[in-house]
């Protein structure tokens, strides 16, 4: 059975340069990994690289003839240095010796690889490898600075045991790390890449005494689905969650809170560094005026609880941070659209998501139905799985923010 390759490297044209260092043996593995990920790979070797590893090995692994000569008429006729320079989507020189770094820093062009580097418009990545003293030498370090200033990507060597028997900094990065670096260069930008999304989710608990509290039926499923989807769409995600029976989605920073006041404090603090705030939490509007320090005993026929209004987290965040893109949720049992429109205005939001609750809808379900409203628009998302709705909602938000910015 042929396995489908899922990689951003499919059909990307990668030119691997090899200069003369012992780490060249690792480059064979790098070429193999790039080929496995679907890249088209060509290899260019300096004459001294051919002393460390044979062109035949690299030819067999890449499936292409290896380029070694600048002044060879036959080789130039097949694919000359200018064609190779144009062909590459990315160049990675692994290993880059101290001598080759010096050549690049001075713009030399007396072998095929350095000539290609002068002639190309492709990004050039360097994976230096050398004895630790050569790496630490001021000449090498100055060359490194020059190359970084000229927009070469220099992937500094790692620490460890060296081929010469010494221990220190100079080992070339491993093939797998270099393959990931190359792949990341081609990873498509996600709709929420670069955005920081803050989400409140779940219910709050308002303590009455040490064993009792006021809460609601929210499961947190919608908020957690949004957190997971936002992460998958490339955002940095922070979740402020009331007590729920759900694990934090992978890669999401979660702050657990109990009461509305705690949630308010966390959200107000974290909103400072957020770009988008999505309030899905079912926050208790009121909390007991006094929390009894001891369990309240049965004593009278009627027990009255005095409740005080809780801070409105969404209202305070949107008024305190007017540049934040704020999205509220309106869980309603009646007059869905009208109530939601009023909340959109009163809480000064960019968007509100209304969903019907009660009658076995909304709370603690895996499905939902959303009406998404903003100042001059409205989209209905019919009943569906909360994960799917979360993704659709975020894609709508991402279109709005890219229009705003
Ligand atoms: N919300 C909040 N803080 C509160 C109350 C609500 O952040 N103290 C947020 C919710 O997370 C939701 C939105 O405000 O995004 C709407 O909440 P809702 O309780 O439906 O609205 P209220 O303003 O409380 O109005 P009402 O209870 O009268 O329907």
Coordinates of C-alpha atoms and ligand atoms in Angstrom, one line a residue:
X1 CA 0.0 0.0 0.0
X2 CA 1.4 3.5 -0.9
X3 CA 1.1 5.9 2.0
X4 CA 0.0 9.4 1.1
X5 CA 2.7 12.0 1.9
X6 CA 1.3 14.9 4.0
X7 CA 4.0 17.5 3.9
X8 CA 4.5 21.2 3.0
X9 CA 7.7 20.1 1.1
X10 CA 5.9 18.3 -1.7
X11 CA 7.5 19.3 -5.0
X12 CA 9.6 22.0 -3.3
X13 CA 13.0 22.4 -5.0
X14 CA 15.7 22.1 -2.4
X15 CA 19.4 22.5 -3.3
X16 CA 21.6 20.9 -0.7
X17 CA 25.2 22.2 -0.6
X18 CA 27.9 20.2 1.0
X19 CA 31.3 21.7 2.0
X20 CA 34.2 19.6 3.2
X21 CA 33.6 18.5 6.8
X22 CA 33.2 15.2 8.6
X23 CA 29.6 16.1 9.3
X24 CA 28.9 15.5 5.6
X25 CA 27.9 11.9 6.5
X26 CA 24.8 13.3 8.3
X27 CA 23.8 15.1 5.1
X28 CA 23.1 11.8 3.4
X29 CA 20.3 11.3 6.0
X30 CA 19.0 14.8 5.5
X31 CA 18.7 14.2 1.7
X32 CA 16.8 10.9 2.4
X33 CA 14.4 12.7 4.8
X34 CA 13.6 15.5 2.3
X35 CA 13.0 13.0 -0.4
X36 CA 10.6 11.1 1.9
X37 CA 8.7 14.3 2.5
X38 CA 8.2 14.7 -1.2
X39 CA 10.8 17.4 -2.0
X40 CA 12.8 17.5 -5.3
X41 CA 16.4 17.5 -4.1
X42 CA 19.6 18.4 -6.0
X43 CA 23.0 18.2 -4.4
X44 CA 26.0 20.4 -5.0
X45 CA 29.3 19.4 -3.5
X46 CA 32.6 21.3 -3.1
X47 CA 35.7 19.4 -4.2
X48 CA 36.8 18.9 -0.6
X49 CA 33.3 17.6 0.3
X50 CA 33.9 14.8 -2.2
X51 CA 36.8 13.6 0.0
X52 CA 34.4 13.0 2.9
X53 CA 31.4 11.4 1.1
X54 CA 31.0 10.2 -2.4
X55 CA 28.8 12.0 -5.0
X56 CA 27.5 8.5 -5.9
X57 CA 25.9 8.2 -2.4
X58 CA 24.1 11.5 -2.8
X59 CA 23.1 10.7 -6.4
X60 CA 21.5 7.5 -5.3
X61 CA 19.6 9.1 -2.4
X62 CA 18.5 12.2 -4.3
X63 CA 17.7 10.5 -7.6
X64 CA 19.6 13.3 -9.4
X65 CA 23.1 13.7 -10.7
X66 CA 25.3 15.5 -8.2
X67 CA 26.8 18.9 -9.2
X68 CA 30.5 19.3 -8.4
X69 CA 32.2 21.3 -11.2
X70 CA 32.1 25.0 -12.1
X71 CA 34.3 24.7 -15.1
X72 CA 33.1 21.4 -16.6
X73 CA 31.6 22.0 -20.1
X74 CA 29.5 18.8 -19.9
X75 CA 28.1 19.6 -16.5
X76 CA 27.4 23.2 -17.4
X77 CA 25.5 22.0 -20.5
X78 CA 23.3 19.7 -18.4
X79 CA 22.3 22.3 -15.8
X80 CA 24.6 25.3 -15.4
X81 CA 25.3 27.3 -12.2
X82 CA 22.8 30.0 -13.1
X83 CA 20.1 27.5 -13.8
X84 CA 20.7 25.8 -10.5
X85 CA 20.6 29.1 -8.7
X86 CA 17.2 29.8 -10.3
X87 CA 15.9 26.3 -9.8
X88 CA 16.3 26.3 -6.0
X89 CA 13.3 27.3 -3.8
X90 CA 15.7 27.1 -0.9
X91 CA 19.4 26.3 -0.4
X92 CA 20.7 24.5 2.7
X93 CA 24.5 24.2 3.1
X94 CA 25.2 21.3 5.5
X95 CA 27.8 21.2 6.7
X96 CA 29.1 24.7 6.3
X97 CA 32.8 24.7 7.2
X98 CA 34.6 27.7 8.7
X99 CA 36.4 28.1 5.4
X100 CA 33.1 28.1 3.5
X101 CA 31.6 30.7 5.8
X102 CA 34.6 32.9 5.2
X103 CA 34.2 32.5 1.4
X104 CA 30.5 33.5 1.6
X105 CA 31.2 36.4 3.9
X106 CA 33.7 37.7 1.3
X107 CA 31.6 37.0 -1.8
X108 CA 34.0 34.5 -3.4
X109 CA 33.0 32.6 -6.4
X110 CA 35.7 30.1 -7.2
X111 CA 33.7 26.9 -6.9
X112 CA 30.2 25.9 -8.1
X113 CA 28.5 26.2 -4.7
X114 CA 29.8 29.6 -3.7
X115 CA 29.0 30.9 -7.3
X116 CA 25.4 29.6 -7.0
X117 CA 25.1 31.4 -3.6
X118 CA 26.0 34.7 -5.3
X119 CA 23.7 34.1 -8.2
X120 CA 20.6 32.9 -6.4
X121 CA 17.5 34.8 -5.0
X122 CA 16.5 31.8 -2.9
X123 CA 16.9 31.9 0.9
X124 CA 20.2 30.4 1.9
X125 CA 20.4 28.4 5.2
X126 CA 23.7 27.4 6.7
X127 CA 24.4 24.5 9.2
X128 CA 27.9 25.2 10.4
X129 CA 30.0 22.3 11.7
X130 CA 33.6 22.6 12.9
X131 CA 36.0 22.1 15.8
X132 CA 34.9 24.1 18.8
X133 CA 37.9 26.4 18.8
X134 CA 37.3 27.2 15.1
X135 CA 33.7 28.1 15.8
X136 CA 34.7 30.3 18.8
X137 CA 37.4 32.0 16.8
X138 CA 36.7 35.7 16.4
X139 CA 37.1 35.5 12.6
X140 CA 34.4 32.8 12.3
X141 CA 32.1 34.8 14.7
X142 CA 32.6 38.0 12.7
X143 CA 31.8 36.1 9.5
X144 CA 28.7 34.7 11.1
X145 CA 27.5 38.2 12.0
X146 CA 28.2 39.5 8.4
X147 CA 26.2 36.6 7.0
X148 CA 23.2 37.1 9.4
X149 CA 23.2 40.8 8.5
X150 CA 23.0 39.7 4.8
X151 CA 19.9 37.6 5.6
X152 CA 21.6 34.2 5.5
X153 CA 19.8 31.9 8.0
X154 CA 22.6 30.6 10.3
X155 CA 21.6 27.5 12.4
X156 CA 24.3 27.5 15.0
X157 CA 25.9 24.2 15.8
X158 CA 25.1 22.2 18.9
X159 CA 27.2 21.3 21.9
X160 CA 28.6 17.8 22.4
X161 CA 31.4 15.4 21.5
X162 CA 33.2 16.2 18.3
X163 CA 34.7 14.1 15.7
X164 CA 38.2 15.4 16.7
X165 CA 37.6 14.0 20.3
X166 CA 37.0 17.4 21.9
X167 CA 33.8 18.4 23.7
X168 CA 32.2 21.8 22.9
X169 CA 30.1 23.8 20.4
X170 CA 30.6 22.8 16.8
X171 CA 28.5 19.7 16.1
X172 CA 26.2 20.2 13.1
X173 CA 22.5 19.9 13.9
X174 CA 21.0 16.5 13.3
X175 CA 19.4 15.7 9.9
X176 CA 15.9 15.6 11.4
X177 CA 16.2 19.1 12.9
X178 CA 17.5 20.4 9.6
X179 CA 14.6 18.8 7.7
X180 CA 12.1 20.4 10.1
X181 CA 13.7 23.8 9.7
X182 CA 13.4 23.5 5.9
X183 CA 9.8 22.2 6.1
X184 CA 8.8 25.1 8.5
X185 CA 10.0 27.6 5.8
X186 CA 7.2 26.4 3.5
X187 CA 4.4 25.9 6.1
X188 CA 1.4 27.8 4.9
X189 CA 0.3 30.8 7.0
X190 CA -2.8 29.8 9.0
X191 CA -5.8 32.1 9.2
X192 CA -5.0 32.9 12.9
X193 CA -1.2 32.8 12.8
X194 CA 0.3 35.6 14.9
X195 CA -2.9 36.3 16.8
X196 CA -3.4 35.8 20.5
X197 CA -6.9 34.6 21.4
X198 CA -8.3 34.7 25.0
X199 CA -11.3 32.6 25.8
X200 CA -13.5 32.3 28.9
X201 CA -15.4 29.0 29.2
X202 CA -17.6 26.9 31.5
X203 CA -19.7 28.0 34.4
X204 CA -18.7 29.9 37.5
X205 CA -19.3 28.8 41.1
X206 CA -20.5 31.3 43.7
X207 CA -19.9 29.9 47.1
X208 CA -22.7 30.1 49.7
X209 CA -20.8 28.2 52.4
X210 CA -17.9 25.8 52.5
X211 CA -19.9 23.0 50.8
X212 CA -22.6 24.8 48.7
X213 CA -22.5 27.0 45.7
X214 CA -24.6 28.6 43.0
X215 CA -23.8 27.5 39.4
X216 CA -25.4 26.6 36.1
X217 CA -25.6 23.8 33.5
X218 CA -22.7 25.0 31.3
X219 CA -20.3 22.1 30.4
X220 CA -17.6 24.3 28.8
X221 CA -17.8 22.2 25.6
X222 CA -18.3 25.2 23.2
X223 CA -15.5 27.3 24.7
X224 CA -13.1 24.3 24.7
X225 CA -14.0 23.5 21.1
X226 CA -13.2 27.1 20.2
X227 CA -9.9 26.9 22.1
X228 CA -8.9 23.7 20.2
X229 CA -10.0 25.1 16.8
X230 CA -8.1 28.4 17.4
X231 CA -4.9 26.5 18.2
X232 CA -5.4 24.4 15.1
X233 CA -5.8 27.6 13.0
X234 CA -2.4 28.9 14.2
X235 CA -3.3 31.2 17.2
X236 CA -1.7 31.4 20.6
X237 CA -4.6 30.4 22.8
X238 CA -5.3 31.2 26.5
X239 CA -8.3 29.7 28.2
X240 CA -9.8 31.0 31.5
X241 CA -12.0 28.2 32.6
X242 CA -14.6 27.6 35.3
X243 CA -14.9 24.1 36.8
X244 CA -15.5 21.6 34.0
X245 CA -14.9 17.9 33.4
X246 CA -12.7 18.6 30.3
X247 CA -8.9 18.5 29.8
X248 CA -7.0 21.5 28.5
X249 CA -6.6 21.2 24.7
X250 CA -3.0 20.5 23.6
X251 CA -0.9 23.6 23.3
X252 CA -3.5 25.8 25.1
X253 CA -2.5 27.7 28.3
X254 CA -5.3 27.2 30.8
X255 CA -6.1 29.1 34.0
X256 CA -8.6 27.4 36.2
X257 CA -10.9 29.7 38.3
X258 CA -14.1 29.2 40.4
X259 CA -16.0 32.4 40.9
X260 CA -17.0 35.2 38.5
X261 CA -14.7 37.6 40.4
X262 CA -11.7 35.3 39.9
X263 CA -12.6 34.9 36.2
X264 CA -12.9 38.7 35.9
X265 CA -9.5 39.3 37.5
X266 CA -7.8 36.7 35.2
X267 CA -9.5 37.9 32.0
X268 CA -8.8 41.6 32.7
X269 CA -5.1 40.8 33.3
X270 CA -4.7 38.5 30.3
X271 CA -6.6 40.7 27.9
X272 CA -3.7 43.1 28.0
X273 CA -1.7 40.9 25.5
X274 CA -4.6 39.4 23.5
X275 CA -5.9 40.4 20.1
X276 CA -9.2 38.6 20.2
X277 CA -11.4 38.0 23.3
X278 CA -14.2 35.4 23.0
X279 CA -16.5 35.1 26.1
X280 CA -18.2 31.8 26.0
X281 CA -18.4 31.4 29.8
X282 CA -21.8 31.2 31.5
X283 CA -20.9 33.6 34.2
X284 CA -23.2 33.8 37.3
X285 CA -24.7 37.2 37.2
X286 CA -25.1 37.3 41.0
X287 CA -23.2 35.9 44.0
X288 CA -24.1 35.6 47.7
X289 CA -23.5 38.9 49.5
X290 CA -21.9 37.0 52.4
X291 CA -20.1 33.6 52.2
X292 CA -20.8 31.7 55.5
X293 CA -17.6 30.4 57.0
X294 CA -19.4 27.4 58.5
X295 CA -21.9 25.1 56.8
X296 CA -25.4 26.7 57.1
X297 CA -27.6 24.6 59.3
X298 CA -31.3 23.9 58.9
X299 CA -33.0 26.3 61.3
X300 CA -35.9 28.1 59.7
X301 CA -38.6 27.2 57.3
X302 CA -37.6 29.9 54.9
X303 CA -34.0 30.7 54.1
X304 CA -33.3 33.9 52.1
X305 CA -30.0 34.5 50.4
X306 CA -29.0 38.0 49.6
X307 CA -27.3 38.2 46.2
X308 CA -25.2 40.9 44.8
X309 CA -24.5 41.7 41.2
X310 CA -21.2 40.3 39.8
X311 CA -18.9 42.2 37.5
X312 CA -19.7 41.8 33.8
X313 CA -16.4 40.4 32.4
X314 CA -17.2 40.9 28.8
X315 CA -18.5 44.5 29.3
X316 CA -15.4 45.5 31.3
X317 CA -12.9 43.9 28.9
X318 CA -14.5 45.5 25.8
X319 CA -14.6 48.9 27.5
X320 CA -11.2 48.7 29.0
X321 CA -9.5 47.4 25.8
X322 CA -11.2 49.1 22.9
X323 CA -8.7 47.8 20.3
X324 CA -9.4 44.2 21.2
X325 CA -11.7 42.3 18.9
X326 CA -14.5 41.2 21.3
X327 CA -17.0 38.4 20.7
X328 CA -19.8 37.6 23.1
X329 CA -22.2 34.7 23.4
X330 CA -25.9 35.1 24.1
X331 CA -27.6 32.1 25.4
X332 CA -31.3 32.8 25.1
X333 CA -34.6 31.0 25.6
X334 CA -36.7 33.5 23.6
X335 CA -36.3 36.5 21.2
X336 CA -32.9 35.2 20.2
X337 CA -31.9 37.8 17.6
X338 CA -33.3 40.9 19.4
X339 CA -31.7 40.0 22.8
X340 CA -28.4 39.4 21.1
X341 CA -28.5 42.7 19.1
X342 CA -29.1 44.5 22.4
X343 CA -26.1 42.8 24.0
X344 CA -23.9 43.6 21.0
X345 CA -24.6 47.3 21.5
X346 CA -24.7 47.5 25.3
X347 CA -21.5 45.5 25.7
X348 CA -19.8 47.4 22.8
X349 CA -18.8 44.2 21.0
X350 CA -17.5 43.5 17.5
X351 CA -19.6 40.4 17.2
X352 CA -22.1 38.3 19.2
X353 CA -23.0 34.7 18.8
X354 CA -26.5 33.8 19.8
X355 CA -27.6 30.3 20.5
X356 CA -30.9 28.9 21.8
X357 CA -30.8 27.2 25.2
X358 CA -33.4 25.3 27.1
X359 CA -35.8 22.7 25.5
X360 CA -32.8 20.3 25.4
X361 CA -30.7 22.7 23.4
X362 CA -27.2 24.2 24.0
X363 CA -26.0 23.4 27.5
X364 CA -24.1 20.1 27.9
X365 CA -24.7 19.0 24.3
X366 CA -22.2 18.1 21.6
X367 CA -24.2 20.2 19.0
X368 CA -25.2 23.8 18.8
X369 CA -26.9 26.2 16.4
X370 CA -25.4 29.6 16.0
X371 CA -26.6 33.0 14.8
X372 CA -23.6 35.2 14.3
X373 CA -24.3 39.0 14.4
X374 CA -22.2 42.1 13.9
X375 CA -23.0 45.8 13.3
X376 CA -24.2 45.3 9.7
X377 CA -24.3 41.6 9.2
X378 CA -25.7 38.2 10.2
X379 CA -24.8 34.6 9.4
X380 CA -26.8 31.6 10.5
X381 CA -24.9 28.3 11.2
X382 CA -27.5 25.5 11.4
X383 CA -27.3 22.8 14.1
X384 CA -24.0 21.0 13.9
X385 CA -21.2 19.5 15.9
X386 CA -19.6 22.1 18.3
X387 CA -16.1 21.4 16.9
X388 CA -17.2 22.2 13.3
X389 CA -19.1 25.3 14.4
X390 CA -16.1 26.5 16.4
X391 CA -13.9 26.3 13.3
X392 CA -16.5 28.1 11.1
X393 CA -16.9 30.9 13.7
X394 CA -13.2 31.4 13.9
X395 CA -12.9 31.6 10.2
X396 CA -15.6 34.3 10.1
X397 CA -13.7 36.2 12.9
X398 CA -10.4 35.9 11.0
X399 CA -12.0 37.5 8.0
X400 CA -13.3 40.4 10.1
X401 CA -9.9 41.1 11.8
X402 CA -8.0 41.0 8.5
X403 CA -10.5 43.6 7.2
X404 CA -10.1 45.8 10.3
X405 CA -6.3 45.7 10.3
Ligands
LIG1 N1 -20.7 37.6 30.5 C1 -19.6 38.0 31.2 N2 -19.7 38.4 32.5 C2 -20.9 38.3 33.1 C3 -22.0 37.9 32.4 C4 -21.9 37.6 31.1 O1 -18.5 38.0 30.6 N3 -20.9 38.7 34.4 C5 -20.6 37.3 29.1 C6 -20.9 35.9 28.7 O2 -19.7 35.1 28.7 C7 -21.5 36.0 27.3 C8 -22.2 37.4 27.3 O3 -21.6 38.1 28.4 O4 -20.5 36.1 26.3 C9 -23.7 37.3 27.5 O5 -24.0 36.8 28.7 P1 -25.5 36.7 29.2 O6 -25.5 36.1 30.6 O7 -26.3 35.9 28.3 O8 -26.0 38.1 29.2 P2 -26.3 39.1 30.3 O9 -25.6 40.4 30.0 O10 -25.9 38.5 31.6 O11 -27.8 39.3 30.1 P3 -29.1 38.5 30.7 O12 -28.6 37.6 31.8 O13 -30.0 39.5 31.1 O14 -29.6 37.7 29.5

